[in-house]
């Protein structure tokens, strides 16, 4: 509960967060219900009117002050993330750094991207001056996940605020402290617009209340199953909806690729953050000639890594206790279906940790190849050629990220262009995540809509198109006073022009 949280009723229910590492209680937070959520939306709406009226340069300065506060308190923010998710302190600090980069970009570019711009008119509209402008929507509801509780949610929050909106944020029930701290820092850095960003806490019921609260758009990040439920609620009121969901990201490795670089990137992309990354590496398709050599390199690197709570551990525990059973099922199924455990296996699961698992030759219809595993597991399958690799990558019901390793960057980019993924890296993994100007998002079960970049700013706006009549047109076609002969002449002129080309 923060200065920015809506007041909870005196005997409101609370919930306790626990350390995924030790199981010990961290903090208590109120379960905000429909009343508190509505109050937060109303406060944000009031604050938004003043915020939207500011020149873009003033909003930029305010947001940069908030960014500065986040940078100053980087250690405290990273500590909260690490405590709630169990991820190593270094990973949590990196998450804050990435967030700062995005917030800076959104703050500095919103004015340029969203400003009014003129567009050309046509033959019959020469008398008009036409322009369009991107205006804020009002109040945006943001529902976030726990795996990157700051970075992921700020992909919507920072861009929505920069576009002139107010925001009510419902963080995951596993990571509410990060959301609360974020709103507290905003109020402290920008006190004249307190209430513009409010964090409400709770689980599904609080998220449901936010979906029904009359916000002007709902930006959801989480699983496709929950996205479907939230979208159905939004459909009742035609509330616009943006869905950033899961992934089953694949890497293609060609015969001429730098195998050491590919193995390094695959291991990091699959195992960092215990594999709990929406665009993490879960599948690899390597052409047969180099499949064995790549597997050897991946195993050698994976062998050197172990999860734990110590400072030198490569990654931490599974944050969501229930995910451990899903990871175990995927690995057990893969092995019993004929897949080979090159390193680790079902025995690698020892809650709350899962040691690295490297599989090969897993049948394409096994759960480990079709469902999001969200654990430190990677399956490396051989393919005859790049065509087969592309076909297999595109066969997934998910279409979020992908990567291609290929000696020649241009050839790699040509392969990337054949993939349905919304974000692709050539000769690296997750390269797009650190470039704020690049839109991020997927399709199919990975959701729809884009965050980040210019599209990410425009996602939280509505276009208003305007014409201003500069002079009385010589042929005024939109009047009952126009003689029939003038209209016929205009039609003849248009027909002859449009017939030419
Ligand atoms: P989840 O779907 O369980 O929950 C997401 C959020 O929705 C939480 O805040 C939760 O409290 C809320 N929620 C649950 N039921 C709700 C309901 N009925 N109405 C409204 N809100 C409700 O997902 P999670 O376990 O928190 O996150 C993991 C998932 O998120 C993975 O699938 C991962 O791939 C995905 N993810 C995607 C991206 C991306 O940008 N594409 C980024 C991070 C995580």
XYZ file of C-alpha atoms and ligand atoms in Angstrom:
545
model
C 0.000 0.000 0.000
C 1.526 3.327 -1.002
C 0.757 6.984 -1.055
C -0.333 6.354 -4.629
C -2.463 3.317 -3.854
C -6.189 3.838 -3.486
C -7.238 3.773 0.136
C -8.073 0.258 1.244
C -11.113 -0.335 3.425
C -10.115 -0.590 7.116
C -10.547 -4.390 7.170
C -9.686 -5.059 3.541
C -8.303 -8.493 2.778
C -4.582 -8.717 2.303
C -2.221 -11.196 0.720
C 1.374 -12.059 1.534
C 4.234 -12.361 -0.921
C 6.908 -15.000 -0.329
C 10.516 -15.348 -1.385
C 10.728 -17.997 -4.128
C 14.176 -18.847 -2.744
C 13.473 -19.311 0.970
C 9.680 -19.397 1.108
C 9.795 -16.716 3.808
C 7.157 -13.977 3.865
C 8.255 -10.691 2.257
C 5.331 -8.278 2.671
C 1.583 -7.910 2.888
C -0.436 -6.029 0.298
C -4.126 -5.190 0.112
C -6.396 -7.106 -2.231
C -7.854 -4.120 -4.062
C -11.429 -4.714 -5.146
C -13.692 -2.970 -7.683
C -14.180 0.051 -5.409
C -10.481 0.770 -4.903
C -9.768 0.120 -8.561
C -12.511 2.547 -9.628
C -11.116 5.130 -7.239
C -7.647 4.708 -8.748
C -9.051 5.101 -12.275
C -10.961 8.243 -11.240
C -7.817 9.749 -9.665
C -5.784 8.936 -12.749
C -8.476 10.501 -14.935
C -8.380 13.740 -12.958
C -4.576 13.866 -13.049
C -4.529 12.980 -16.755
C -6.467 16.090 -17.761
C -3.628 18.311 -16.514
C -0.956 15.964 -17.866
C -2.441 15.874 -21.387
C -2.694 19.684 -21.404
C 1.080 20.066 -20.899
C 3.332 20.708 -23.864
C 5.174 17.507 -24.833
C 8.466 19.044 -23.681
C 7.144 19.450 -20.119
C 5.938 15.847 -20.010
C 9.373 14.787 -21.272
C 11.086 16.725 -18.457
C 8.814 15.197 -15.804
C 9.389 11.671 -17.106
C 13.138 12.247 -17.214
C 12.965 13.314 -13.555
C 11.237 10.021 -12.766
C 13.917 8.175 -14.753
C 16.568 9.968 -12.723
C 14.851 8.862 -9.499
C 14.790 5.258 -10.734
C 18.486 5.462 -11.617
C 19.321 6.988 -8.239
C 17.385 4.237 -6.447
C 18.564 1.508 -8.831
C 19.908 -0.649 -6.002
C 16.674 -0.507 -3.993
C 14.543 -1.225 -7.072
C 16.796 -4.121 -8.117
C 16.713 -5.469 -4.548
C 12.906 -5.534 -4.591
C 12.845 -7.293 -7.976
C 15.439 -9.844 -6.806
C 13.596 -10.461 -3.544
C 10.234 -11.024 -5.232
C 11.397 -13.052 -8.247
C 14.423 -14.806 -6.756
C 16.604 -13.740 -9.706
C 20.278 -12.891 -9.008
C 21.013 -9.278 -8.039
C 23.021 -8.695 -11.246
C 20.089 -9.797 -13.432
C 17.716 -7.550 -11.488
C 20.073 -4.580 -11.917
C 20.258 -5.286 -15.666
C 16.456 -5.269 -15.791
C 16.415 -1.787 -14.262
C 19.064 -0.576 -16.732
C 17.030 -1.813 -19.712
C 13.956 -0.121 -18.278
C 15.797 3.201 -17.949
C 16.835 3.021 -21.611
C 13.217 2.510 -22.678
C 11.826 5.216 -20.432
C 14.400 7.705 -21.722
C 13.530 6.884 -25.334
C 9.771 7.132 -24.796
C 10.126 10.440 -22.928
C 12.437 11.981 -25.550
C 10.590 10.799 -28.652
C 6.892 11.114 -27.802
C 6.701 14.772 -28.839
C 8.239 14.092 -32.258
C 6.296 10.903 -32.998
C 2.865 12.098 -31.895
C 2.885 15.743 -33.007
C 0.446 17.088 -35.561
C 1.553 16.569 -39.144
C 0.128 17.705 -42.444
C -0.840 15.265 -45.183
C -1.360 15.853 -48.896
C -4.837 16.426 -50.236
C -6.268 15.290 -53.615
C -7.512 16.863 -56.824
C -10.978 17.608 -55.456
C -9.735 18.648 -51.993
C -7.035 21.188 -52.911
C -8.992 23.786 -50.957
C -8.472 21.825 -47.720
C -5.515 21.762 -45.395
C -5.377 18.237 -43.953
C -3.541 17.096 -40.854
C -3.590 14.376 -38.244
C -2.555 14.229 -34.627
C -2.170 11.376 -32.126
C -4.063 12.200 -28.953
C -3.884 10.352 -25.625
C -6.639 7.844 -24.925
C -7.217 8.866 -21.299
C -6.494 6.221 -18.660
C -4.703 3.007 -19.610
C -4.964 -0.124 -17.470
C -1.796 -2.224 -17.390
C -1.809 -5.837 -16.152
C 1.688 -7.249 -15.773
C 3.520 -10.571 -15.290
C 6.145 -11.545 -12.686
C 9.109 -12.676 -14.781
C 10.419 -9.167 -15.616
C 8.112 -7.207 -13.317
C 9.664 -3.824 -14.083
C 10.961 -4.050 -17.656
C 7.934 -5.786 -19.174
C 5.301 -3.627 -17.505
C 7.172 -0.416 -18.254
C 6.964 -1.299 -21.945
C 3.336 -0.224 -21.587
C 3.440 2.141 -18.569
C 6.321 4.383 -19.729
C 5.051 4.662 -23.302
C 1.426 5.266 -22.228
C 2.486 8.074 -19.873
C 4.788 9.593 -22.505
C 1.826 9.628 -24.907
C -0.137 11.738 -22.403
C -2.209 9.106 -20.601
C -2.777 8.270 -16.955
C -2.068 4.669 -15.925
C -3.481 2.246 -13.368
C -1.086 -0.668 -12.984
C -1.976 -4.124 -11.643
C 1.314 -5.988 -11.174
C 1.443 -9.766 -10.771
C 0.452 -10.981 -7.325
C 3.981 -12.444 -7.100
C 5.651 -9.053 -7.593
C 3.404 -6.300 -6.219
C 6.227 -4.614 -4.285
C 7.998 -3.691 -7.524
C 4.830 -2.058 -8.851
C 4.193 -0.205 -5.599
C 7.758 1.142 -5.549
C 7.468 2.274 -9.167
C 4.382 4.403 -8.434
C 5.917 5.764 -5.213
C 8.984 6.919 -7.130
C 6.751 8.590 -9.723
C 4.835 10.538 -7.085
C 8.056 11.576 -5.351
C 9.691 12.710 -8.605
C 6.609 14.354 -10.142
C 4.495 15.442 -7.135
C 2.536 17.992 -9.166
C 0.978 15.078 -11.110
C 0.541 12.624 -8.222
C -2.091 10.001 -8.954
C -1.326 9.924 -12.683
C 0.258 6.487 -12.125
C -1.384 4.321 -9.474
C -0.571 0.744 -8.567
C -3.407 -1.517 -7.436
C -2.550 -4.875 -5.887
C -4.173 -8.278 -5.868
C -4.519 -11.351 -8.077
C -7.061 -12.275 -10.789
C -9.999 -10.535 -9.087
C -8.139 -7.194 -9.040
C -7.132 -7.641 -12.678
C -10.747 -8.454 -13.506
C -11.895 -5.296 -11.699
C -9.403 -3.250 -13.736
C -10.702 -4.803 -16.988
C -14.240 -3.728 -16.001
C -13.300 -0.286 -14.633
C -13.918 1.759 -17.763
C -10.257 2.336 -18.664
C -9.720 3.550 -22.222
C -7.377 0.698 -23.149
C -6.114 -2.393 -21.396
C -2.509 -3.499 -21.987
C -2.105 -7.078 -20.826
C 1.087 -9.100 -20.514
C 0.844 -12.712 -19.410
C -0.249 -16.122 -20.659
C -2.541 -16.590 -23.683
C -5.062 -18.395 -21.461
C -5.501 -15.338 -19.229
C -5.398 -12.999 -22.249
C -8.469 -14.751 -23.659
C -10.387 -14.237 -20.407
C -9.409 -10.567 -20.085
C -10.161 -9.894 -23.752
C -13.647 -11.403 -23.345
C -14.325 -8.950 -20.506
C -12.975 -6.031 -22.564
C -15.214 -7.090 -25.471
C -18.300 -6.377 -23.346
C -17.494 -2.658 -23.312
C -15.454 -2.524 -26.542
C -12.424 -1.552 -24.451
C -9.391 -1.680 -26.772
C -7.027 -4.465 -25.779
C -3.346 -5.187 -26.328
C -1.961 -8.663 -25.638
C 1.700 -9.529 -25.060
C 1.666 -13.247 -24.375
C 3.975 -16.216 -24.318
C 6.398 -17.646 -26.834
C 8.090 -20.828 -28.016
C 11.029 -19.064 -29.582
C 13.347 -20.922 -31.904
C 16.894 -20.468 -33.151
C 18.031 -21.578 -36.603
C 21.714 -22.499 -36.961
C 23.087 -22.813 -40.515
C 26.037 -24.953 -41.587
C 28.424 -22.006 -41.855
C 27.475 -20.346 -38.529
C 30.019 -19.522 -35.829
C 29.108 -22.461 -33.574
C 30.842 -21.112 -30.453
C 28.935 -17.832 -30.707
C 25.688 -19.710 -31.415
C 26.180 -22.049 -28.437
C 27.004 -19.128 -26.138
C 23.854 -17.261 -27.193
C 21.601 -20.348 -27.087
C 22.706 -21.217 -23.557
C 22.166 -17.660 -22.330
C 18.835 -17.307 -24.171
C 17.558 -20.630 -22.789
C 18.875 -20.597 -19.230
C 19.129 -16.987 -18.052
C 16.356 -16.003 -15.640
C 15.800 -19.797 -15.239
C 14.289 -19.811 -18.743
C 11.411 -17.635 -17.533
C 11.590 -15.250 -20.479
C 8.717 -14.824 -22.935
C 11.200 -14.510 -25.815
C 13.667 -17.004 -24.328
C 15.163 -19.784 -26.470
C 13.195 -23.047 -26.163
C 13.783 -24.735 -29.547
C 16.851 -24.941 -31.791
C 16.914 -26.198 -35.384
C 20.457 -26.959 -36.517
C 21.291 -28.290 -39.967
C 22.416 -31.889 -39.746
C 26.118 -31.320 -40.658
C 26.728 -29.220 -37.574
C 24.042 -30.585 -35.225
C 26.443 -32.808 -33.223
C 29.137 -30.139 -32.953
C 26.606 -27.531 -31.800
C 25.097 -29.910 -29.195
C 28.584 -30.616 -27.782
C 29.279 -26.904 -27.395
C 25.904 -26.216 -25.792
C 26.351 -29.083 -23.314
C 29.880 -27.932 -22.376
C 28.539 -24.484 -21.543
C 25.436 -25.765 -19.741
C 27.587 -28.073 -17.573
C 29.344 -25.026 -16.146
C 26.111 -23.425 -14.920
C 24.077 -24.078 -11.821
C 21.093 -22.408 -10.235
C 21.088 -21.230 -6.638
C 20.786 -18.390 -4.181
C 24.523 -17.716 -3.943
C 26.069 -14.640 -5.544
C 27.877 -16.731 -8.180
C 24.817 -18.790 -9.225
C 23.966 -18.499 -12.932
C 20.273 -18.119 -12.238
C 17.750 -18.392 -9.431
C 14.751 -20.539 -8.561
C 11.510 -20.968 -10.478
C 9.528 -17.918 -9.376
C 6.091 -19.487 -9.803
C 6.005 -22.709 -7.742
C 3.402 -24.300 -10.063
C 5.730 -23.948 -13.072
C 8.103 -26.607 -11.696
C 5.581 -29.381 -12.423
C 5.075 -28.098 -16.002
C 8.821 -28.112 -16.671
C 9.119 -31.629 -15.201
C 6.249 -32.876 -17.374
C 7.786 -31.434 -20.545
C 11.188 -33.030 -19.847
C 9.744 -36.425 -18.818
C 7.396 -36.513 -21.841
C 10.201 -35.539 -24.222
C 12.455 -38.349 -22.990
C 9.708 -40.991 -22.952
C 8.722 -39.953 -26.501
C 12.222 -40.776 -27.750
C 14.069 -37.496 -27.148
C 17.631 -37.760 -25.862
C 18.671 -35.971 -22.680
C 22.163 -34.738 -23.606
C 22.557 -33.002 -20.277
C 20.290 -33.226 -17.232
C 16.833 -34.714 -17.464
C 13.819 -35.319 -15.227
C 16.216 -35.527 -12.251
C 17.309 -31.913 -12.837
C 14.100 -30.735 -11.200
C 14.610 -30.121 -7.498
C 12.108 -27.431 -6.411
C 12.454 -24.544 -6.260
C 15.407 -25.029 -8.643
C 15.717 -26.645 -12.036
C 19.273 -27.376 -13.222
C 19.983 -26.939 -16.964
C 18.448 -29.506 -19.309
C 19.650 -29.975 -22.900
C 17.555 -32.273 -25.085
C 17.972 -33.445 -28.697
C 15.847 -35.262 -31.239
C 12.596 -34.470 -29.449
C 9.485 -35.375 -31.521
C 7.928 -32.210 -32.910
C 4.544 -33.023 -31.362
C 5.927 -33.416 -27.814
C 4.841 -30.796 -25.277
C 8.470 -29.623 -24.994
C 8.260 -28.545 -28.662
C 4.713 -27.188 -28.773
C 3.894 -25.647 -25.354
C 5.700 -22.837 -23.558
C 8.036 -24.577 -21.070
C 9.170 -21.402 -19.276
C 12.070 -23.212 -17.627
C 15.824 -23.775 -18.181
C 15.299 -26.396 -20.902
C 16.365 -26.324 -24.543
C 15.698 -28.867 -27.285
C 18.106 -29.013 -30.243
C 16.698 -30.863 -33.235
C 18.502 -31.621 -36.516
C 17.021 -30.489 -39.837
C 17.968 -31.290 -43.432
C 18.312 -27.683 -44.515
C 17.247 -24.077 -43.871
C 13.894 -24.637 -45.621
C 12.972 -27.363 -43.154
C 14.151 -25.184 -40.261
C 11.952 -22.283 -41.408
C 8.982 -24.618 -41.793
C 9.425 -25.984 -38.255
C 9.882 -22.573 -36.676
C 6.705 -21.339 -38.384
C 4.706 -24.450 -37.425
C 4.315 -23.234 -33.827
C 1.055 -21.693 -32.613
C 3.275 -19.071 -30.962
C 4.973 -16.365 -33.039
C 6.910 -14.029 -30.769
C 10.696 -14.046 -31.244
C 13.305 -16.022 -33.175
C 17.026 -15.928 -33.961
C 19.205 -16.985 -36.870
C 22.905 -17.851 -36.704
C 24.580 -17.635 -40.087
C 28.096 -16.613 -41.212
C 26.779 -13.849 -43.436
C 24.552 -11.270 -41.747
C 22.727 -10.470 -44.976
C 21.913 -14.137 -45.627
C 20.769 -14.384 -42.004
C 18.460 -11.417 -42.490
C 16.976 -13.107 -45.590
C 16.181 -16.189 -43.481
C 14.746 -13.933 -40.746
C 12.381 -12.375 -43.289
C 10.823 -15.817 -43.901
C 9.868 -16.254 -40.238
C 6.471 -15.315 -38.839
C 8.022 -14.044 -35.594
C 7.374 -10.430 -34.590
C 10.974 -9.911 -33.426
C 14.076 -11.591 -34.868
C 17.788 -11.352 -34.070
C 20.560 -12.401 -36.440
C 23.780 -13.686 -34.789
C 22.524 -12.841 -31.295
C 19.506 -13.681 -29.166
C 17.050 -11.130 -27.784
C 18.996 -8.373 -29.581
C 15.759 -6.442 -30.162
C 14.844 -6.161 -26.463
C 17.504 -3.560 -25.730
C 16.698 -1.289 -28.685
C 13.877 1.009 -27.504
C 13.134 2.232 -31.029
C 12.182 -1.313 -32.109
C 8.539 -2.334 -31.662
C 8.040 -5.562 -29.707
C 5.224 -8.083 -29.955
C 3.996 -11.195 -31.724
C 0.984 -12.846 -33.298
C -1.243 -15.910 -32.826
C -0.914 -17.274 -29.265
C 1.839 -14.722 -28.606
C -0.811 -11.989 -28.708
C -1.183 -8.893 -30.856
C -0.336 -5.227 -30.868
C 3.075 -3.715 -30.259
C 4.862 -2.075 -27.345
C 8.141 -0.075 -27.626
C 9.245 2.208 -30.436
C 7.040 4.575 -32.403
C 4.283 1.933 -32.707
C 4.453 1.490 -28.937
C 3.761 5.194 -28.418
C 0.984 5.288 -31.018
C -0.586 2.191 -29.401
C -1.708 4.429 -26.535
C -3.243 7.155 -28.694
C -6.195 7.749 -30.979
C -5.693 9.554 -34.268
C -7.726 12.654 -34.894
C -7.862 13.681 -38.549
C -8.707 17.307 -39.338
C -9.413 19.325 -42.466
C -9.398 23.117 -42.474
C -10.966 24.710 -45.560
C -8.522 27.328 -46.864
C -10.724 28.867 -49.591
C -14.077 28.300 -51.283
C -13.532 25.569 -53.880
C -14.127 26.463 -57.531
C -16.144 23.236 -57.840
C -18.005 22.735 -54.571
C -19.242 19.143 -54.853
C -20.607 18.911 -51.310
C -23.490 21.315 -51.740
C -27.075 20.968 -52.974
C -26.398 24.171 -54.961
C -24.022 22.426 -57.381
C -25.600 22.279 -60.854
C -25.936 18.763 -62.247
C -23.728 19.689 -65.198
C -20.814 20.623 -62.865
C -21.083 17.291 -61.075
C -21.124 15.421 -64.411
C -18.016 17.321 -65.530
C -16.233 16.375 -62.303
C -17.148 12.708 -62.763
C -15.878 12.792 -66.392
C -12.611 14.377 -65.268
C -12.084 11.825 -62.488
C -12.926 8.924 -64.808
C -10.445 10.008 -67.455
C -7.704 10.573 -64.865
C -8.194 7.254 -63.065
C -8.432 5.273 -66.296
C -4.897 6.301 -67.315
C -3.086 4.444 -64.543
P -0.692 -14.928 -16.056
O -1.462 -14.981 -17.312
O -0.901 -16.000 -15.055
O -0.967 -13.562 -15.282
C -0.689 -12.307 -15.884
C -1.422 -11.230 -15.103
O -2.827 -11.388 -15.288
C -1.182 -11.252 -13.588
O -1.047 -9.928 -13.136
C -2.463 -11.880 -13.064
O -2.779 -11.508 -11.742
C -3.478 -11.317 -14.031
N -4.727 -12.091 -14.128
C -4.900 -13.417 -13.948
N -6.201 -13.745 -14.169
C -6.834 -12.599 -14.513
C -8.189 -12.299 -14.858
N -9.121 -13.241 -14.923
N -8.488 -11.012 -15.158
C -7.531 -10.044 -15.136
N -6.246 -10.274 -14.796
C -5.897 -11.552 -14.490
O 0.845 -14.831 -16.504
P 2.144 -14.807 -15.562
O 2.347 -16.198 -15.038
O 2.089 -13.687 -14.614
O 3.286 -14.451 -16.617
C 3.899 -15.420 -17.409
C 3.403 -15.361 -18.821
O 3.606 -14.046 -19.322
C 4.173 -16.278 -19.749
O 3.294 -16.874 -20.670
C 5.103 -15.314 -20.475
O 5.559 -15.780 -21.716
C 4.245 -14.102 -20.580
N 5.053 -12.890 -20.817
C 4.954 -12.264 -22.025
C 5.724 -11.144 -22.296
C 5.622 -10.419 -23.614
O 5.986 -9.251 -23.680
N 5.157 -11.049 -24.686
C 6.581 -10.645 -21.317
C 6.653 -11.302 -20.097
C 5.871 -12.428 -19.852
